[in-house]
CSV table of C-alpha atoms and ligand atoms in Angstrom, one decimal:
chain,number,residue,atom,x,y,z
A,1,MET,CA,101.6,169.9,89.2
A,2,THR,CA,104.9,168.2,90.1
A,3,ASP,CA,105.8,167.8,93.8
A,4,THR,CA,108.5,170.4,93.3
A,5,ALA,CA,106.1,172.9,91.9
A,6,LYS,CA,103.6,172.2,94.7
A,7,PHE,CA,106.2,172.7,97.3
A,8,LYS,CA,107.4,176.0,95.7
A,9,ALA,CA,103.7,177.2,95.5
A,10,LEU,CA,103.2,176.4,99.2
A,11,ALA,CA,106.5,178.1,100.2
A,12,ILE,CA,105.5,181.3,98.3
A,13,ASP,CA,102.0,181.3,99.8
A,14,ILE,CA,103.5,180.9,103.3
A,15,THR,CA,106.0,183.7,102.6
A,16,THR,CA,103.3,186.0,101.4
A,17,ARG,CA,101.2,185.3,104.5
A,18,VAL,CA,104.2,185.9,106.9
A,19,HIS,CA,105.0,189.2,105.1
A,20,GLY,CA,101.3,190.1,105.4
A,21,THR,CA,101.5,189.4,109.1
A,22,LEU,CA,104.6,191.4,109.8
A,23,GLY,CA,104.1,194.3,107.3
A,24,ALA,CA,106.7,196.0,105.3
A,25,SER,CA,110.4,195.7,106.3
A,26,ASP,CA,113.6,197.1,104.8
A,27,GLY,CA,115.9,194.4,106.1
A,28,PHE,CA,116.2,190.8,107.4
A,29,ILE,CA,113.7,189.9,110.2
A,30,PRO,CA,115.3,187.7,112.9
A,31,LEU,CA,113.5,184.9,114.6
A,32,HIS,CA,113.6,186.4,118.0
A,33,GLU,CA,115.2,189.7,119.2
A,34,PRO,CA,115.4,191.0,122.8
A,35,GLU,CA,113.6,194.2,123.7
A,36,PHE,CA,114.6,196.7,126.3
A,37,LEU,CA,111.8,199.1,127.1
A,38,GLY,CA,112.2,199.8,130.8
A,39,GLU,CA,114.8,200.5,133.4
A,40,GLU,CA,117.5,198.2,131.9
A,41,GLU,CA,120.1,200.9,131.3
A,42,ALA,CA,119.6,202.6,134.6
A,43,LEU,CA,119.8,199.4,136.7
A,44,VAL,CA,122.9,198.1,134.9
A,45,LEU,CA,124.5,201.5,135.3
A,46,ASP,CA,123.7,201.4,139.0
A,47,CYS,CA,125.7,198.1,139.3
A,48,ILE,CA,128.7,199.7,137.6
A,49,ARG,CA,128.5,202.9,139.7
A,50,THR,CA,128.2,201.0,143.0
A,51,GLY,CA,130.7,198.3,142.1
A,52,TRP,CA,128.2,195.5,142.6
A,53,VAL,CA,128.7,193.7,139.3
A,54,SER,CA,129.5,190.2,140.3
A,55,SER,CA,128.1,187.2,142.2
A,56,VAL,CA,126.3,188.9,145.1
A,57,GLY,CA,124.2,192.0,145.2
A,58,PRO,CA,120.8,193.4,145.7
A,59,TYR,CA,119.5,192.7,142.2
A,60,VAL,CA,120.2,189.0,142.6
A,61,ASP,CA,117.9,189.0,145.6
A,62,ARG,CA,115.3,191.0,143.9
A,63,PHE,CA,115.4,189.0,140.7
A,64,GLU,CA,115.0,185.8,142.8
A,65,ALA,CA,112.0,187.2,144.6
A,66,GLU,CA,110.4,188.6,141.4
A,67,VAL,CA,111.0,185.5,139.2
A,68,SER,CA,109.4,183.2,141.8
A,69,ALA,CA,106.4,185.7,142.1
A,70,ALA,CA,106.0,185.6,138.3
A,71,CYS,CA,105.9,181.8,138.4
A,72,GLY,CA,103.6,181.6,141.4
A,73,THR,CA,106.2,179.7,143.4
A,74,GLY,CA,107.5,180.4,146.9
A,75,HIS,CA,111.2,180.4,146.0
A,76,GLY,CA,113.6,181.2,143.1
A,77,VAL,CA,117.4,180.7,142.7
A,78,ALA,CA,119.2,182.7,140.0
A,79,VAL,CA,121.8,180.9,138.1
A,80,VAL,CA,124.1,181.4,135.1
A,81,ASN,CA,121.9,179.8,132.4
A,82,GLY,CA,118.9,177.5,131.9
A,83,THR,CA,121.1,174.4,131.3
A,84,ALA,CA,122.7,174.9,134.8
A,85,ALA,CA,119.2,175.5,136.3
A,86,LEU,CA,118.0,172.2,134.8
A,87,GLU,CA,121.1,170.3,136.0
A,88,VAL,CA,120.6,171.6,139.6
A,89,ALA,CA,116.8,171.0,139.5
A,90,LEU,CA,117.5,167.3,138.6
A,91,ARG,CA,120.2,167.1,141.2
A,92,VAL,CA,118.0,168.5,144.1
A,93,VAL,CA,115.3,165.9,143.4
A,94,GLY,CA,117.9,163.2,143.8
A,95,VAL,CA,119.1,162.3,140.3
A,96,MET,CA,122.4,160.4,140.7
A,97,PRO,CA,125.0,159.1,138.3
A,98,GLY,CA,123.8,156.0,136.6
A,99,ASP,CA,120.1,156.9,136.9
A,100,GLU,CA,117.8,157.4,133.9
A,101,VAL,CA,115.9,160.6,133.2
A,102,LEU,CA,112.7,160.3,131.1
A,103,MET,CA,112.3,163.3,128.6
A,104,PRO,CA,111.0,164.1,125.2
A,105,SER,CA,113.3,163.5,122.2
A,106,LEU,CA,111.7,166.6,120.7
A,107,THR,CA,113.4,169.2,122.8
A,108,PHE,CA,116.5,171.4,122.8
A,109,ILE,CA,119.7,169.6,123.5
A,110,ALA,CA,120.1,171.2,126.9
A,111,THR,CA,117.4,169.0,128.4
A,112,ALA,CA,119.5,165.9,127.7
A,113,ASN,CA,122.8,167.6,128.4
A,114,ALA,CA,121.7,168.6,131.9
A,115,ALA,CA,121.0,164.9,132.7
A,116,HIS,CA,124.3,163.8,131.1
A,117,HIS,CA,126.3,166.3,133.1
A,118,LEU,CA,125.0,164.6,136.3
A,119,GLY,CA,126.2,161.2,135.0
A,120,ALA,CA,122.6,160.2,134.3
A,121,VAL,CA,121.2,158.8,131.1
A,122,PRO,CA,118.5,160.5,129.0
A,123,HIS,CA,115.6,158.1,128.2
A,124,PHE,CA,113.4,159.4,125.3
A,125,VAL,CA,109.6,159.2,125.2
A,126,ASP,CA,107.2,160.3,122.4
A,127,ALA,CA,105.5,163.7,121.9
A,128,GLU,CA,101.9,164.3,121.2
A,129,ALA,CA,100.6,166.4,118.3
A,130,ARG,CA,98.0,168.1,120.6
A,131,THR,CA,100.7,169.9,122.7
A,132,LEU,CA,104.0,169.2,120.8
A,133,GLY,CA,105.3,168.0,124.3
A,134,LEU,CA,105.6,164.8,126.2
A,135,ASP,CA,102.6,162.5,125.7
A,136,PRO,CA,101.2,161.2,129.0
A,137,VAL,CA,99.5,158.3,127.3
A,138,ALA,CA,102.6,157.1,125.6
A,139,LEU,CA,104.6,157.7,128.8
A,140,ARG,CA,102.2,155.5,130.8
A,141,ALA,CA,102.1,152.7,128.1
A,142,HIS,CA,105.9,152.7,128.0
A,143,LEU,CA,106.3,152.6,131.8
A,144,ASP,CA,103.7,149.8,132.0
A,145,ARG,CA,106.0,147.8,129.6
A,146,ILE,CA,109.4,148.6,131.1
A,147,ALA,CA,109.1,149.8,134.7
A,148,ASP,CA,109.7,147.5,137.6
A,149,ARG,CA,109.6,148.2,141.4
A,150,ARG,CA,112.8,146.9,143.1
A,151,ASP,CA,113.7,147.6,146.7
A,152,GLY,CA,111.2,150.5,146.9
A,153,VAL,CA,112.5,152.2,143.7
A,154,THR,CA,111.3,152.3,140.2
A,155,VAL,CA,113.8,150.8,137.7
A,156,ASN,CA,114.0,150.2,134.0
A,157,ALA,CA,113.7,146.4,133.9
A,158,LEU,CA,115.6,146.4,130.6
A,159,THR,CA,118.7,148.2,131.9
A,160,GLY,CA,118.4,147.8,135.7
A,161,ARG,CA,118.9,151.5,136.1
A,162,ARG,CA,116.7,153.7,138.4
A,163,LEU,CA,114.1,155.8,136.6
A,164,ALA,CA,114.7,158.9,138.8
A,165,ALA,CA,112.9,161.8,137.1
A,166,VAL,CA,110.7,162.8,134.2
A,167,VAL,CA,111.2,166.1,132.5
A,168,PRO,CA,108.4,167.5,130.4
A,169,MET,CA,109.1,170.6,128.3
A,170,HIS,CA,106.6,173.2,127.2
A,171,VAL,CA,107.5,173.5,123.5
A,172,PHE,CA,107.7,177.1,122.2
A,173,GLY,CA,105.7,178.2,125.2
A,174,HIS,CA,102.7,175.7,124.8
A,175,PRO,CA,101.9,174.1,128.1
A,176,VAL,CA,102.1,170.3,128.1
A,177,ASP,CA,99.3,168.3,129.8
A,178,MET,CA,101.0,168.5,133.2
A,179,ASP,CA,98.0,167.1,135.2
A,180,ALA,CA,98.1,163.9,133.2
A,181,LEU,CA,101.9,163.7,133.4
A,182,ALA,CA,101.8,164.3,137.1
A,183,GLU,CA,99.4,161.4,137.6
A,184,VAL,CA,101.8,159.1,135.7
A,185,ALA,CA,104.8,160.4,137.7
A,186,ARG,CA,102.9,159.8,140.9
A,187,ASP,CA,101.7,156.3,140.0
A,188,PHE,CA,105.3,155.2,139.1
A,189,ASP,CA,106.9,157.2,141.9
A,190,ILE,CA,109.2,159.3,139.6
A,191,ALA,CA,110.1,162.9,140.4
A,192,LEU,CA,108.5,165.5,138.1
A,193,VAL,CA,110.9,168.3,137.0
A,194,GLU,CA,109.6,171.0,134.5
A,195,ASP,CA,111.8,172.3,131.8
A,196,ALA,CA,110.1,175.7,131.6
A,197,ALA,CA,112.9,177.3,129.7
A,198,GLU,CA,110.6,178.5,126.9
A,199,SER,CA,107.4,179.1,128.8
A,200,LEU,CA,107.8,182.0,131.3
A,201,GLY,CA,104.3,183.6,131.5
A,202,SER,CA,102.4,180.6,130.0
A,203,ARG,CA,99.6,179.1,132.0
A,204,ALA,CA,97.6,176.0,132.4
A,205,GLY,CA,94.3,177.2,133.7
A,206,ASP,CA,95.3,179.8,136.3
A,207,ARG,CA,98.6,178.0,137.2
A,208,SER,CA,101.8,179.3,135.7
A,209,CYS,CA,104.4,177.1,133.9
A,210,GLY,CA,107.2,176.8,136.4
A,211,SER,CA,104.8,175.9,139.2
A,212,LEU,CA,103.5,172.7,137.8
A,213,GLY,CA,106.1,170.2,138.9
A,214,ARG,CA,108.2,169.7,142.1
A,215,VAL,CA,110.8,172.1,140.7
A,216,ALA,CA,111.3,173.9,137.4
A,217,ALA,CA,114.1,175.4,135.3
A,218,LEU,CA,113.8,178.7,133.4
A,219,SER,CA,116.1,180.2,130.8
A,220,PHE,CA,116.8,184.0,130.4
A,221,ASN,CA,119.0,183.5,127.3
A,222,GLY,CA,119.0,186.4,124.8
A,223,ASN,CA,116.5,184.6,122.6
A,224,LYS,CA,113.8,184.1,125.3
A,225,ILE,CA,110.7,186.1,126.1
A,226,LEU,CA,112.7,188.0,128.7
A,227,THR,CA,116.5,188.0,129.0
A,228,THR,CA,119.3,188.6,131.5
A,229,GLY,CA,121.9,188.4,128.7
A,230,GLY,CA,122.6,184.9,129.8
A,231,GLY,CA,120.9,183.4,132.8
A,232,GLY,CA,118.5,180.9,134.3
A,233,ALA,CA,116.5,180.2,137.5
A,234,VAL,CA,115.4,177.3,139.5
A,235,VAL,CA,111.9,177.8,140.9
A,236,THR,CA,110.0,175.7,143.4
A,237,ASP,CA,107.4,175.8,146.2
A,238,ASP,CA,109.6,173.5,148.3
A,239,PRO,CA,111.8,175.5,150.7
A,240,ASP,CA,114.2,172.6,151.2
A,241,LEU,CA,114.8,172.1,147.5
A,242,ALA,CA,115.3,175.8,147.1
A,243,SER,CA,117.8,176.2,149.9
A,244,ARG,CA,119.7,173.1,148.6
A,245,ALA,CA,119.7,174.6,145.1
A,246,LYS,CA,121.1,177.9,146.5
A,247,HIS,CA,123.7,176.1,148.5
A,248,LEU,CA,124.9,173.9,145.6
A,249,THR,CA,125.0,176.7,143.1
A,250,THR,CA,127.1,179.0,145.4
A,251,THR,CA,130.0,176.6,145.9
A,252,ALA,CA,128.3,174.9,148.9
A,253,LYS,CA,130.0,177.4,151.3
A,254,VAL,CA,128.7,177.3,154.8
A,255,PRO,CA,127.7,180.8,155.7
A,256,HIS,CA,130.2,182.4,158.1
A,257,LYS,CA,131.7,185.9,158.7
A,258,TRP,CA,135.1,184.9,157.3
A,259,ALA,CA,135.7,181.1,157.2
A,260,PHE,CA,135.9,179.2,153.9
A,261,TYR,CA,134.2,176.0,154.8
A,262,HIS,CA,132.5,174.0,152.0
A,263,ASP,CA,130.5,171.0,153.1
A,264,GLU,CA,130.2,169.3,149.7
A,265,ILE,CA,131.4,169.7,146.1
A,266,GLY,CA,129.2,172.5,144.7
A,267,TYR,CA,129.1,174.6,141.6
A,268,ASN,CA,129.8,178.2,140.8
A,269,TYR,CA,126.6,178.7,138.9
A,270,ARG,CA,125.7,182.1,140.5
A,271,MET,CA,124.0,184.7,138.3
A,272,PRO,CA,126.1,188.0,138.5
A,273,ASN,CA,124.3,191.1,139.9
A,274,LEU,CA,124.8,192.8,136.5
A,275,ASN,CA,122.7,190.2,134.8
A,276,ALA,CA,120.2,190.2,137.6
A,277,ALA,CA,119.8,194.0,137.2
A,278,LEU,CA,118.8,193.4,133.6
A,279,GLY,CA,116.5,190.7,134.7
A,280,VAL,CA,114.7,192.9,137.3
A,281,ALA,CA,114.1,195.5,134.6
A,282,GLN,CA,112.9,192.9,132.1
A,283,LEU,CA,110.6,191.1,134.6
A,284,ALA,CA,108.7,194.4,135.1
A,285,GLN,CA,107.7,194.1,131.4
A,286,LEU,CA,106.4,190.5,131.4
A,287,GLY,CA,102.8,191.6,131.2
A,288,ILE,CA,103.5,193.9,128.2
A,289,ARG,CA,105.6,191.3,126.5
A,290,LEU,CA,102.9,188.7,126.8
A,291,THR,CA,100.3,191.1,125.4
A,292,GLN,CA,102.6,191.8,122.4
A,293,LYS,CA,103.5,188.1,121.8
A,294,ARG,CA,99.8,187.1,122.0
A,295,ALA,CA,98.8,189.9,119.6
A,296,LEU,CA,101.5,188.8,117.1
A,297,ALA,CA,100.3,185.2,117.4
A,298,GLN,CA,96.7,186.3,116.7
A,299,ARG,CA,97.9,188.2,113.6
A,300,TYR,CA,99.6,185.0,112.3
A,301,ILE,CA,96.4,183.0,113.0
A,302,ASP,CA,94.3,185.5,111.1
A,303,SER,CA,96.8,185.6,108.2
A,304,PHE,CA,96.7,181.9,107.8
A,305,VAL,CA,92.9,181.5,107.7
A,306,GLY,CA,92.0,179.5,104.6
A,307,SER,CA,95.6,178.3,104.0
A,308,GLU,CA,96.0,174.9,102.6
A,309,GLY,CA,98.9,172.5,103.4
A,310,VAL,CA,99.9,174.4,106.6
A,311,ALA,CA,98.4,175.6,109.9
A,312,VAL,CA,99.5,177.9,112.7
A,313,PHE,CA,99.9,175.9,115.9
A,314,VAL,CA,97.3,177.4,118.3
A,315,GLU,CA,97.2,177.2,122.1
A,316,ARG,CA,95.2,174.3,123.6
A,317,PRO,CA,91.8,175.1,125.2
A,318,GLY,CA,92.3,175.8,128.9
A,319,THR,CA,95.9,177.0,128.4
A,320,THR,CA,97.4,180.4,127.8
A,321,ALA,CA,100.6,180.2,125.7
A,322,ASN,CA,103.3,182.9,125.7
A,323,TYR,CA,103.8,182.1,122.0
A,324,TRP,CA,107.5,182.4,122.5
A,325,LEU,CA,108.0,181.2,118.9
A,326,ASN,CA,105.2,181.1,116.4
A,327,THR,CA,105.0,177.7,114.8
A,328,LEU,CA,103.7,176.6,111.5
A,329,VAL,CA,102.9,172.9,111.1
A,330,LEU,CA,102.8,171.5,107.5
A,331,SER,CA,100.2,169.0,106.7
A,332,PRO,CA,101.5,165.4,106.5
A,333,GLU,CA,101.4,165.3,102.6
A,334,MET,CA,103.4,168.5,102.6
A,335,ALA,CA,106.2,167.3,105.0
A,336,ALA,CA,108.6,167.0,102.1
A,337,ALA,CA,108.1,170.8,101.4
A,338,ARG,CA,109.7,171.8,104.7
A,339,ASP,CA,113.2,172.6,103.4
A,340,THR,CA,111.8,174.5,100.4
A,341,VAL,CA,109.6,176.6,102.8
A,342,LEU,CA,112.7,177.3,104.9
A,343,ASP,CA,114.8,178.3,101.9
A,344,VAL,CA,112.1,180.6,100.4
A,345,LEU,CA,111.4,182.3,103.7
A,346,GLU,CA,115.1,182.9,104.3
A,347,ALA,CA,115.6,184.2,100.7
A,348,ALA,CA,112.7,186.7,101.4
A,349,GLY,CA,114.6,188.1,104.5
A,350,LEU,CA,112.4,186.2,107.0
A,351,MET,CA,114.4,184.1,109.4
A,352,ALA,CA,112.8,180.7,109.8
A,353,ARG,CA,114.0,177.5,111.6
A,354,PRO,CA,112.9,173.9,111.7
A,355,VAL,CA,112.4,172.3,115.1
A,356,TRP,CA,115.4,170.6,116.7
A,357,GLU,CA,116.7,167.3,115.3
A,358,PRO,CA,115.1,164.7,117.6
A,359,LEU,CA,117.7,164.0,120.2
A,360,HIS,CA,117.6,160.2,119.7
A,361,THR,CA,118.8,160.8,116.1
A,362,LEU,CA,122.0,162.6,117.2
A,363,ALA,CA,125.0,160.3,117.3
A,364,ILE,CA,125.8,161.5,120.8
A,365,TYR,CA,122.5,160.3,122.2
A,366,ALA,CA,121.7,157.5,119.7
A,367,ASP,CA,122.5,154.7,122.3
A,368,CYS,CA,120.1,156.0,124.9
A,369,PRO,CA,117.1,154.0,125.9
A,370,ARG,CA,113.9,155.1,124.3
A,371,ALA,CA,110.2,154.3,123.6
A,372,ASP,CA,108.8,154.2,120.1
A,373,LEU,CA,108.8,157.7,118.8
A,374,PRO,CA,106.5,157.9,115.7
A,375,VAL,CA,104.9,161.2,116.6
A,376,THR,CA,108.3,162.8,117.3
A,377,ALA,CA,109.6,161.8,113.9
A,378,ASP,CA,106.4,163.0,112.2
A,379,LEU,CA,106.3,166.4,113.9
A,380,ALA,CA,110.0,167.0,113.5
A,381,ALA,CA,109.6,166.8,109.7
A,382,ARG,CA,106.7,169.3,109.6
A,383,ILE,CA,107.5,172.2,111.9
A,384,VAL,CA,108.7,175.6,110.8
A,385,ASN,CA,109.2,178.5,113.2
A,386,VAL,CA,108.8,182.1,111.9
A,387,PRO,CA,109.8,185.6,113.2
A,388,SER,CA,108.4,186.1,116.7
A,389,SER,CA,110.0,189.1,118.3
A,390,ALA,CA,107.5,190.9,120.5
A,391,LYS,CA,108.3,194.2,118.8
A,392,LEU,CA,106.9,192.8,115.6
A,393,ALA,CA,103.4,193.3,117.1
A,394,GLY,CA,104.2,197.0,116.9
A,395,ASN,CA,102.0,199.5,118.6
A,396,ARG,CA,99.0,197.5,117.4
A,397,ALA,CA,99.4,195.2,120.4
B,1,PLP,C1,113.9,173.6,126.2
B,1,PLP,C2,115.1,174.3,126.7
B,1,PLP,N1,115.7,173.8,127.7
B,1,PLP,C3,116.8,174.4,128.2
B,1,PLP,C4,117.4,175.5,127.7
B,1,PLP,C5,118.7,176.0,128.2
B,1,PLP,O1,118.8,177.3,128.5
B,1,PLP,P1,120.1,178.1,128.3
B,1,PLP,O2,120.4,178.3,126.9
B,1,PLP,O3,119.9,179.3,129.1
B,1,PLP,O4,121.2,177.2,128.9
B,1,PLP,C6,116.7,176.1,126.5
B,1,PLP,C7,117.2,177.3,125.9
B,1,PLP,O5,118.1,177.7,125.4
B,1,PLP,C8,115.6,175.4,126.0
B,1,PLP,O6,115.0,175.9,124.9
């Protein structure tokens, strides 16, 4: 068989198995759709009827309390989106213009953009095939090579810039090895900030993603496991970081009955009450949603038993994934089949996507410092995400 014929055969086999997983459909199946099964309409209507649609209101307070409870953290601050949450999380741990922020190259663009918007420089480190996320062994080896202690701070000896933070990201809801990463961060005295945008509800042991670093950022964009339309949250156990995040995101206004006194240059990153109302209704469904997502993932796993040239990415022992996106990983010899697989799935009405272009390969971040990234390059060529909406689990969940 020629390579082209082999790739086509694999693509057809994958498409048949995805169809088998999802059952009959009369139209195009999107990658991830929101689902509104609870009080969404009633709570949004309540905002409209009471006039509390904007930047303050009771649903913002409730959403903040409930999102932090869902993550097992003491505090939550609701913001306009996950990118803003990440920017503020980095800012409150002390990232300054001219610092470097260590992060995976295999992540969504927002991780790097958040650092850039603070005037900091992304610094890319390799992923590991075991978690798809930041590799603690590669991180330590890289820091052993380049990190230096100068005047009580950790700097990149090659650039002279401070290494201010490290930002692991739980790819598609699969928890990274945070314990090992925390040990490296501690040994090198670098702040640990979690990009938990994709991992609401995922756990490492009995600890929730969002509670595994000093501070974390969540996203409630329309494509996430729960949505506020657009939105994000900063969650942390540290009351000082939380109140600083709240202050900065609400224009740094000093509370007063009537005076407009702002004690630093803040942001207007407040989540409107309207969006928070949607969020409160959605958070009440987190348990159901996780059951549905995990049931769908199990169906994919069952459908791909015995497949050759491709495997479903399965949660690591000791972790519980929210399976935000179901992920197929092609075998190394089938890496060149990826685009054929994407084309055949799409032609069959099944929305499929590759993983992001590794950020160091984008012209905008090509000049950033980086470690060797062999696993990133390898994984990026072999990942295909397939339809993952919770409702696809149907009532069999
Ligand atoms: C890994 C990651 N980080 C950050 C974000 C940013 O979230 P938002 O789109 O809400 O700004 C997202 C999602 O979009 C994401 O997937």
